[in-house]
Coordinates of C-alpha atoms (C1' of nucleotides) in Angstrom, one line a residue:
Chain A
X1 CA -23.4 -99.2 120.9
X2 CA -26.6 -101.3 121.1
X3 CA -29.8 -99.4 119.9
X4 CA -32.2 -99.1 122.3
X5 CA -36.1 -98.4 121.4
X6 CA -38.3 -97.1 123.8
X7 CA -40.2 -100.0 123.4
X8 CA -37.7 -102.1 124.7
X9 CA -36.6 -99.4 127.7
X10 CA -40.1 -99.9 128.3
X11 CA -40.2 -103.8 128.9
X12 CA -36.7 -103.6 130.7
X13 CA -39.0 -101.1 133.4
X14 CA -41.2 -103.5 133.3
X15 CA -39.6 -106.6 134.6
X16 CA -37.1 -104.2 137.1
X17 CA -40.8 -103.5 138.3
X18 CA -41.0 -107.5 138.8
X19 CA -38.0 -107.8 139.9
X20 CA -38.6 -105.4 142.9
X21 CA -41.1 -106.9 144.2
X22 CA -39.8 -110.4 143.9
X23 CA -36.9 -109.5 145.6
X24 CA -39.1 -107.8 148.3
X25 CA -41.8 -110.5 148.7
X26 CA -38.5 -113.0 148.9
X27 CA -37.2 -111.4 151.7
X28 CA -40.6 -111.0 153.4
X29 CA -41.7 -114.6 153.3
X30 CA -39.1 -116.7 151.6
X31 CA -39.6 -118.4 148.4
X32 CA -42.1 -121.3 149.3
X33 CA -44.6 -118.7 150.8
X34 CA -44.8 -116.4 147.8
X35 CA -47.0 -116.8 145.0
X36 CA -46.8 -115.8 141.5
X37 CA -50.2 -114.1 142.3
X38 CA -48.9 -112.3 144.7
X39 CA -45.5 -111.1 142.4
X40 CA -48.0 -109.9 139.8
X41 CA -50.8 -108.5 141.9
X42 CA -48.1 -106.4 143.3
X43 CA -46.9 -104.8 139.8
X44 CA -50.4 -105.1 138.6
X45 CA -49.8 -106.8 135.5
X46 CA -51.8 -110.5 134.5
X47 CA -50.1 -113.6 135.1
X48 CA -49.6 -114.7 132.2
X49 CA -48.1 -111.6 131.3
X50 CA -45.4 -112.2 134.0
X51 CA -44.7 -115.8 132.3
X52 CA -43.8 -113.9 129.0
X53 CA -41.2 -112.2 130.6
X54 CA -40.0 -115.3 132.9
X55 CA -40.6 -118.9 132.0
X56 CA -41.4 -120.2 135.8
X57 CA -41.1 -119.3 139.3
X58 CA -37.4 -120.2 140.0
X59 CA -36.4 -118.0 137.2
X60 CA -38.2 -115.2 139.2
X61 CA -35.9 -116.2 142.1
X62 CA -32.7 -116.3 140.3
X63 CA -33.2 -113.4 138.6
X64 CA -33.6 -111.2 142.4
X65 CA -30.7 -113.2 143.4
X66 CA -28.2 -111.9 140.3
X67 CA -29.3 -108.5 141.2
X68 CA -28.4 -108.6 144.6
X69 CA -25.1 -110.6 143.5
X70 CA -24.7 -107.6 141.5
X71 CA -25.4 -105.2 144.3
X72 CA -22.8 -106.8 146.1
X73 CA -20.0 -107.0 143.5
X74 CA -20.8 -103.1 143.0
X75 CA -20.1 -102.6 147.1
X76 CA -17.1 -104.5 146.6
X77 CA -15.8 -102.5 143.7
X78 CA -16.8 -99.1 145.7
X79 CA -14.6 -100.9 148.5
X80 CA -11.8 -101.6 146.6
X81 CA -11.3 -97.9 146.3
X82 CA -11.3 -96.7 149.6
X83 CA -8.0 -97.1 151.8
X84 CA -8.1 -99.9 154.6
X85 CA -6.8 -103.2 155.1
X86 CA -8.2 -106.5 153.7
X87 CA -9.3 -107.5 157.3
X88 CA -11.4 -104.0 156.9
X89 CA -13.0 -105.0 153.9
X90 CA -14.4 -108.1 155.0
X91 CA -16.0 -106.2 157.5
X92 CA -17.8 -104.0 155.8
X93 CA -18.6 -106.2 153.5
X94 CA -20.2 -108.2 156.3
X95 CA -21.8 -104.6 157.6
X96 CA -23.6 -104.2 153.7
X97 CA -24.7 -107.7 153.9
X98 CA -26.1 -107.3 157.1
X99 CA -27.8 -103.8 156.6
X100 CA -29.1 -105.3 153.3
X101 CA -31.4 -107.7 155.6
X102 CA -32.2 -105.5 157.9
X103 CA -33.5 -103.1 155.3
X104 CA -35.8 -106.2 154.2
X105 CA -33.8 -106.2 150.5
X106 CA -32.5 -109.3 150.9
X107 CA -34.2 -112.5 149.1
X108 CA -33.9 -115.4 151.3
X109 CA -33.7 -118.9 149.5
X110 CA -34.6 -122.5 151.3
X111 CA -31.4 -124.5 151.1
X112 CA -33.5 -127.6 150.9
X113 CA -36.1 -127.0 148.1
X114 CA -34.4 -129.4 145.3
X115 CA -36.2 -127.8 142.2
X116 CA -35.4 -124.3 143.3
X117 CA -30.9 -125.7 144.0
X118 CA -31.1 -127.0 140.2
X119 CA -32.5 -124.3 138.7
X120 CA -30.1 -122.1 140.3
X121 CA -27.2 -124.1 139.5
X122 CA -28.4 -124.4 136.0
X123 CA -28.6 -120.4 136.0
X124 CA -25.4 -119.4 134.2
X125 CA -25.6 -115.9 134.7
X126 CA -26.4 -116.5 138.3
X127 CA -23.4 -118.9 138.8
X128 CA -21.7 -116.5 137.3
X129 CA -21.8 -113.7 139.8
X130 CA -22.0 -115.8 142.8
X131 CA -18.5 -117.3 141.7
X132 CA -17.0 -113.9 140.9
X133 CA -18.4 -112.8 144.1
X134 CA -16.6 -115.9 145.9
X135 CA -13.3 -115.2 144.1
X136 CA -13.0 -111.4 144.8
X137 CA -14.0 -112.3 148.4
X138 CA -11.6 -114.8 148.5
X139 CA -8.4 -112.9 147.6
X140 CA -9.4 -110.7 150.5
X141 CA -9.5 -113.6 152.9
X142 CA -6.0 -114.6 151.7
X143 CA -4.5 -111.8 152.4
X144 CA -5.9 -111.4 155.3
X145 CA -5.1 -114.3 156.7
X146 CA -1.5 -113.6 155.1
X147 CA -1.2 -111.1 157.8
X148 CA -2.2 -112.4 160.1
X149 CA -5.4 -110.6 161.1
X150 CA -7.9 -113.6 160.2
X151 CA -7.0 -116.6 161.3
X152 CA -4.7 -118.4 159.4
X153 CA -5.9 -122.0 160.3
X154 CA -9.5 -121.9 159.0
X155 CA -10.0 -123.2 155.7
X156 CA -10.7 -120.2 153.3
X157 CA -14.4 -121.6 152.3
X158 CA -15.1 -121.9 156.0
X159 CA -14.7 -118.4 156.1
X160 CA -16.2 -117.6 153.4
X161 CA -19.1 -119.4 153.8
X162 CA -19.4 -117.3 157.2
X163 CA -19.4 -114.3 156.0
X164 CA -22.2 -115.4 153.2
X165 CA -24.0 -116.7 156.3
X166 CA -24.7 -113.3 157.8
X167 CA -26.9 -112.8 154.6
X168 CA -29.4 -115.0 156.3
X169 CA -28.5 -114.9 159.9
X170 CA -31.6 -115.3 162.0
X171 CA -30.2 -113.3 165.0
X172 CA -31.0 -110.0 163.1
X173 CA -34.4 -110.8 162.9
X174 CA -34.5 -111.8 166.3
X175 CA -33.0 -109.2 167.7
X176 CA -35.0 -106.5 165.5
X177 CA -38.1 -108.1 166.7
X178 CA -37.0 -108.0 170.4
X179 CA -37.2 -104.1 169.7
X180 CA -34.3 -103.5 172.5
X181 CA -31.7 -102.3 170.5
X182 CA -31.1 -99.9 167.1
X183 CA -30.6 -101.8 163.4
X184 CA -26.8 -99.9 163.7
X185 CA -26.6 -101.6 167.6
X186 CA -27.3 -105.0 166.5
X187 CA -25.0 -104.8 163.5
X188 CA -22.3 -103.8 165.0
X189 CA -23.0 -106.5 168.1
X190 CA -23.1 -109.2 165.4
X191 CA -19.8 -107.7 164.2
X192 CA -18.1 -108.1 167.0
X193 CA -19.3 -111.6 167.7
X194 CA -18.5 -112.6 163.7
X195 CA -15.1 -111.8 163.7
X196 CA -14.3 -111.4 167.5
X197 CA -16.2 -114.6 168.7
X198 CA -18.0 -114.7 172.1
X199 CA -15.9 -115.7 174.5
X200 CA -13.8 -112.8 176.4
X201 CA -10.4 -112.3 177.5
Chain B
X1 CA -48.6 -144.7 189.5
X2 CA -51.0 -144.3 186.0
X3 CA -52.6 -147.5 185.2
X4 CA -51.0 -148.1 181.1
X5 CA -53.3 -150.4 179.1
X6 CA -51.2 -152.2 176.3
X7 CA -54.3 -150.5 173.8
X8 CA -52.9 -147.0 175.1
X9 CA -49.0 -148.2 174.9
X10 CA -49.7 -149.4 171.2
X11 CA -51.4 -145.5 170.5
X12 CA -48.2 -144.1 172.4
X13 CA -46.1 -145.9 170.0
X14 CA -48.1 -145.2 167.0
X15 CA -47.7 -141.3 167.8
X16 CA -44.0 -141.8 168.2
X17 CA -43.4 -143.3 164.9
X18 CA -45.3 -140.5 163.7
X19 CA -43.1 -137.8 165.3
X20 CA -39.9 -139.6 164.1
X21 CA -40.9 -139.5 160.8
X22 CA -42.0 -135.7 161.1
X23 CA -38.8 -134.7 162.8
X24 CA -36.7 -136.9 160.1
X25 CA -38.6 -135.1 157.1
X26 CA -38.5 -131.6 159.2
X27 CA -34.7 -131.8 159.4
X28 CA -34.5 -133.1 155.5
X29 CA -37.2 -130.6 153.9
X30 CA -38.1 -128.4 156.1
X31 CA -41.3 -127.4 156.7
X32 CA -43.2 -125.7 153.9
X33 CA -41.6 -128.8 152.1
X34 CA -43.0 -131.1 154.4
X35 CA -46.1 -133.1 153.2
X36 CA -48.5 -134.8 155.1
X37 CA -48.9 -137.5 153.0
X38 CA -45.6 -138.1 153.0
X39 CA -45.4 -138.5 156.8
X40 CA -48.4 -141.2 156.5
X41 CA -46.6 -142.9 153.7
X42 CA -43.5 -142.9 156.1
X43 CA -45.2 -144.6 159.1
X44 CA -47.8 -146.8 156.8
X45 CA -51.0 -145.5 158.1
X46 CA -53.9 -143.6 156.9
X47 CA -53.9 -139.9 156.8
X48 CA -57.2 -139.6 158.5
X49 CA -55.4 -141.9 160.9
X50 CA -52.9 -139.4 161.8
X51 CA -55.7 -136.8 161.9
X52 CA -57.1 -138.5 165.4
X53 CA -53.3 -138.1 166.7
X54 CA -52.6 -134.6 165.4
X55 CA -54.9 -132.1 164.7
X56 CA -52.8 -130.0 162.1
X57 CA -49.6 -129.7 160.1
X58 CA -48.6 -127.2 162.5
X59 CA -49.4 -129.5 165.6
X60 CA -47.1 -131.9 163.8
X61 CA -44.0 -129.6 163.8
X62 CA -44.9 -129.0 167.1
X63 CA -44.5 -132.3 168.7
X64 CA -41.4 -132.7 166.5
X65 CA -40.3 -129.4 168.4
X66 CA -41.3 -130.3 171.4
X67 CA -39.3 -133.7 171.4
X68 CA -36.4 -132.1 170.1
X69 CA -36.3 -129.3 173.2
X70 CA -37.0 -132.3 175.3
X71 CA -33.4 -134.0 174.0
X72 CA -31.6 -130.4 174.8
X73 CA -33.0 -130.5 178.0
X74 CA -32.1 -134.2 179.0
X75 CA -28.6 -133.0 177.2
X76 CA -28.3 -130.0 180.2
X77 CA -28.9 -132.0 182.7
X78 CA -26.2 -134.4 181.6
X79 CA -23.8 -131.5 181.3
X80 CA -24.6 -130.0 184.4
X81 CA -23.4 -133.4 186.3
X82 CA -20.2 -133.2 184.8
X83 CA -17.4 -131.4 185.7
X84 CA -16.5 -128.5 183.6
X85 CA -16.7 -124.3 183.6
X86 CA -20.2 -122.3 182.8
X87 CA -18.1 -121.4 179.0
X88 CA -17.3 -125.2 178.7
X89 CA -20.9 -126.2 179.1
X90 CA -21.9 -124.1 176.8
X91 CA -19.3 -125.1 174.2
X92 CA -20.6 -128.6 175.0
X93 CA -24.4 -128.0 174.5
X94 CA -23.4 -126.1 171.0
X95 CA -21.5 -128.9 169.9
X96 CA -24.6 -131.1 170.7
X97 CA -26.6 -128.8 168.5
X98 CA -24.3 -129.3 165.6
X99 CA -24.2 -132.8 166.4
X100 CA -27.9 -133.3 166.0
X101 CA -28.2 -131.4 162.7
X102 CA -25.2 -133.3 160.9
X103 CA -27.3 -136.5 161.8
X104 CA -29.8 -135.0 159.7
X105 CA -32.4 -135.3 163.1
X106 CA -32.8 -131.3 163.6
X107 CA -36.1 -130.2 162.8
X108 CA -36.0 -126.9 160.9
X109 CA -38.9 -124.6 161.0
X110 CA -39.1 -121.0 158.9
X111 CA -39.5 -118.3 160.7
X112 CA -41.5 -116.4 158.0
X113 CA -44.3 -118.6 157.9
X114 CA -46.7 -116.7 160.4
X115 CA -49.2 -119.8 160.4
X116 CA -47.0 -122.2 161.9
X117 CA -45.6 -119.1 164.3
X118 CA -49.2 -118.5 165.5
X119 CA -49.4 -122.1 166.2
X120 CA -46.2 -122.2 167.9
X121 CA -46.3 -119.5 170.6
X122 CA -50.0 -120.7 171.4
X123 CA -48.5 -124.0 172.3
X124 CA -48.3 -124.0 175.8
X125 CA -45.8 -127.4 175.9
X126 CA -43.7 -126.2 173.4
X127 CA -43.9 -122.7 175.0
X128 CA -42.7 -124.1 178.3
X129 CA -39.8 -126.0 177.0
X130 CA -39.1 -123.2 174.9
X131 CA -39.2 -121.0 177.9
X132 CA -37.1 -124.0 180.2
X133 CA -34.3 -124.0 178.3
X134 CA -33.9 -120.4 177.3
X135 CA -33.9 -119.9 181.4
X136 CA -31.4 -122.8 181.8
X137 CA -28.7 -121.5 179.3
X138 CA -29.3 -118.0 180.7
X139 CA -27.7 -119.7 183.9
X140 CA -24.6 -119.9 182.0
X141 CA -24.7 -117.1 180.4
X142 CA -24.7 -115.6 183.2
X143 CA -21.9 -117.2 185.1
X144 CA -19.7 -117.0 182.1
X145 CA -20.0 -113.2 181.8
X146 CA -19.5 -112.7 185.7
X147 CA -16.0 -114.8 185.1
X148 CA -15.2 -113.0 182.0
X149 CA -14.9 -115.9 180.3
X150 CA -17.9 -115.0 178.0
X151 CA -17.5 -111.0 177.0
X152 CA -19.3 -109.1 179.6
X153 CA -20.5 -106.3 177.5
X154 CA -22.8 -108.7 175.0
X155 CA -26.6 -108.4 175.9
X156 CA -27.2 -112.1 177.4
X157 CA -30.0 -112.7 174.8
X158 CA -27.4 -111.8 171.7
X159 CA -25.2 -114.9 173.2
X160 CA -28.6 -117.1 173.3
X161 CA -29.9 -116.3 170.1
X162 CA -26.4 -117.1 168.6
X163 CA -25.9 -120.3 170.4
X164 CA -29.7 -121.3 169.4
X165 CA -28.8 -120.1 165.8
X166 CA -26.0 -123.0 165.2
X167 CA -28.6 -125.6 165.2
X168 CA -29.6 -124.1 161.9
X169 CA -26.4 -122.9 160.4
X170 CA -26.5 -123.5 156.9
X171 CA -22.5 -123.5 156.8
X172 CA -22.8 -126.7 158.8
X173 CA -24.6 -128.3 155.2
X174 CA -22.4 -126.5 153.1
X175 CA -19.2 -128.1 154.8
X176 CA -21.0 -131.2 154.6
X177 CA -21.5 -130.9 151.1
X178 CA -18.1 -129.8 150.1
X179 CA -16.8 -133.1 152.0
X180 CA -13.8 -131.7 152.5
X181 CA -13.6 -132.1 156.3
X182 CA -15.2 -134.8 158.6
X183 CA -18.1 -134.3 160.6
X184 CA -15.9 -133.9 163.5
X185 CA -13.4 -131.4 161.9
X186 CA -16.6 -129.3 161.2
X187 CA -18.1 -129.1 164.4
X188 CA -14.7 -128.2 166.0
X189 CA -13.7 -124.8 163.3
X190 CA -17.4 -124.0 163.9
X191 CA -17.0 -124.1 167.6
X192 CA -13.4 -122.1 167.3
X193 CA -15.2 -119.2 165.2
X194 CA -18.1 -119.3 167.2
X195 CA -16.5 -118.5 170.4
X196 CA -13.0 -117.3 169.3
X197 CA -14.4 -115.2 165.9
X198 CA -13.0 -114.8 162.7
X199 CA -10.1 -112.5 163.5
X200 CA -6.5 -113.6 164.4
X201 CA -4.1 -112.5 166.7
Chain C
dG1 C1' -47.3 -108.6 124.8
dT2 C1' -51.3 -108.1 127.5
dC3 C1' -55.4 -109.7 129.1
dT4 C1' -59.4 -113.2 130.9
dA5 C1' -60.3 -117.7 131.7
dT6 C1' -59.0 -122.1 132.8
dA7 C1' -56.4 -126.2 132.9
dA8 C1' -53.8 -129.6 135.8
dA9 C1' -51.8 -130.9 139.8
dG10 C1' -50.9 -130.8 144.8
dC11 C1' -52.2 -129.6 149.2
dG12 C1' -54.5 -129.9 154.0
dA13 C1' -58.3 -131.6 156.0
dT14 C1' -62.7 -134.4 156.5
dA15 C1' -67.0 -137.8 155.7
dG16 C1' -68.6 -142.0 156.4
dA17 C1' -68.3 -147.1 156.4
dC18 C1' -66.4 -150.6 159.2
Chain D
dG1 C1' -59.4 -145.7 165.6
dT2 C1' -58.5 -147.1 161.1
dC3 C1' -59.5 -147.2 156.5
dT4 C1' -61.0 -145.4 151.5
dA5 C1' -62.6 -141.9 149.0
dT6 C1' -63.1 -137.2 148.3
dC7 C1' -63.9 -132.4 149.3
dG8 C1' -62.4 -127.6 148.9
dC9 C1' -58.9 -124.7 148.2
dT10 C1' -54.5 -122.9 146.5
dT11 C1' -50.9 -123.0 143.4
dT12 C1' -48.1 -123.0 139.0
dA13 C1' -48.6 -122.6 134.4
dT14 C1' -51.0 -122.1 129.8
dA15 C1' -54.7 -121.3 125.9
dG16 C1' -56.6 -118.3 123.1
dA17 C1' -58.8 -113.7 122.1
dC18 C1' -57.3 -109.1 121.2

DNA sequence: GTCTATAAAGCGATAGAC
DNA sequence: GTCTATCGCTTTATAGAC
């Protein structure tokens, strides 16, 4: 059992208190728009006290992304508890990932910054989660395509990399702005066109 | 008929290299990314040069908007020519859309920046094409839910929002990367769980 | 480890000569 | 209208006192 001084319970506050409002100011305006200022005006700490506990802005990012890869591995283990079939699974999994955004908690990354994809891929303990995440996902798509309730022709990764896609999917935002409908409506709307498609009978 | 000098075809030109090399950098870094002296080192001009052309960064990713609308529109007409059902012709103009961003020419705006959004919805040309095509697809829409061939109980604006959403689907670039499947192959499983979902039998 | 102060670099945009 | 040169500002990151 690791010893634990206050000291130290009081620095790990401290950087979940950074960490917070990374991973809020990330959802809220993406990773190009928010500053370092910003992250440490929020928690009210100095800058360069920030850089003691994180060595650079991309760090910041991957460290609001493991936690939310962690979130997600925890829903997944909660998941794997209740009764239901694999096919059930992946849609509440999809429901979490979408309620996450809507509830503004969830960071959202440029695919295209260059600096940002190598320090991420360079980020063990990010890699980490995001491929144990992809695993456990993907023996749920296996067997649900063994069963026949997912489509058994798609490629697993396309599948996968759909349901990772409703992390990000811009229709939520859309939608929420439109003010028309409830954050359950739209959810379960984009549910239905996820895994049901568009087209009708 | 508009008298053309050649001094006014030769500006008209110069503002059309500029717009290709915004769209091209648009589609490969996005906006934020986007620099302006890279676009001037792109089309080998001065950036106070480009200054006379475009008033702003943001009036930049405009006209690369702009353009790009301009394309879907010319693409509608085309479609609405040919033979075909309301569903097929909008299974046709969303495989355009994936088209265009696998050939790395879709421009790709984020919607957090509130900057560029202010610019955007004051822009009355971009506004109207904006506005045009919305209308046109709605046609569709429309006439595919009245058939049943698009699912009658959707919101119209849910089946816009996802067909405008596949010009920026990241799992088209992370297909692409994995190189697993031809550009082809990839448009096609995108259209089949667009419109038929996830789900199986 | 935390702070103030500042370095160093990149950015959008403009002045002024031609 | 085009150029060179530069302004003015923001940003990431660090130095050095405490």
């Amino acid at each position: 059992m690791a010893k634990v001084s206050f000291r130290e319970q009081v620095l790990q506050a401290r950087e979940d208190a950074i960490v917070d409002a990374v991973n809020r100011l990330l959802a809220e305006k993406g990773f190009d728009l928010m500053t370092v200022d910003e992250v440490v005006a929020d928690v009210g700490i100095a800058k360069a006290s920030l850089y003691k506990h994180f060595s650079s802005k991309e760090e910041l990012a991957a460290a609001a992304m493991v936690r939310v890869l962690e979130r997600a591995l925890a829903e997944l283990a909660r998941l794997r508890e209740q009764p239901g079939s694999a096919l059930d699974k992946l849609k509440a999994v999809a429901r979490w990932t979408m309620q996450v955004q809507l509830a503004g908690e969830m960071p959202s990354l440029p695919a295209q910054n260059s600096s940002l994809r190598a320090a991420l891929t360079g980020h063990k303990l990010y890699m980490d989660r995001l491929l144990t995440l992809s695993d456990e996902l993907g023996e749920w798509i296996g067997a649900a395509q063994a069963d026949g309730s997912l489509r058994p022709d798609l490629p697993p990764e396309i599948v996968l990399y759909t349901l990772f896609a409703r992390a990000c999917d811009p229709v939520l935002a859309l939608l929420k702005a439109g003010g028309q409908h409830s954050d359950a409506q739209i959810i379960e709307m984009l549910l239905t066109t996820c895994f049901g498609g568009l087209a009708g009978s």
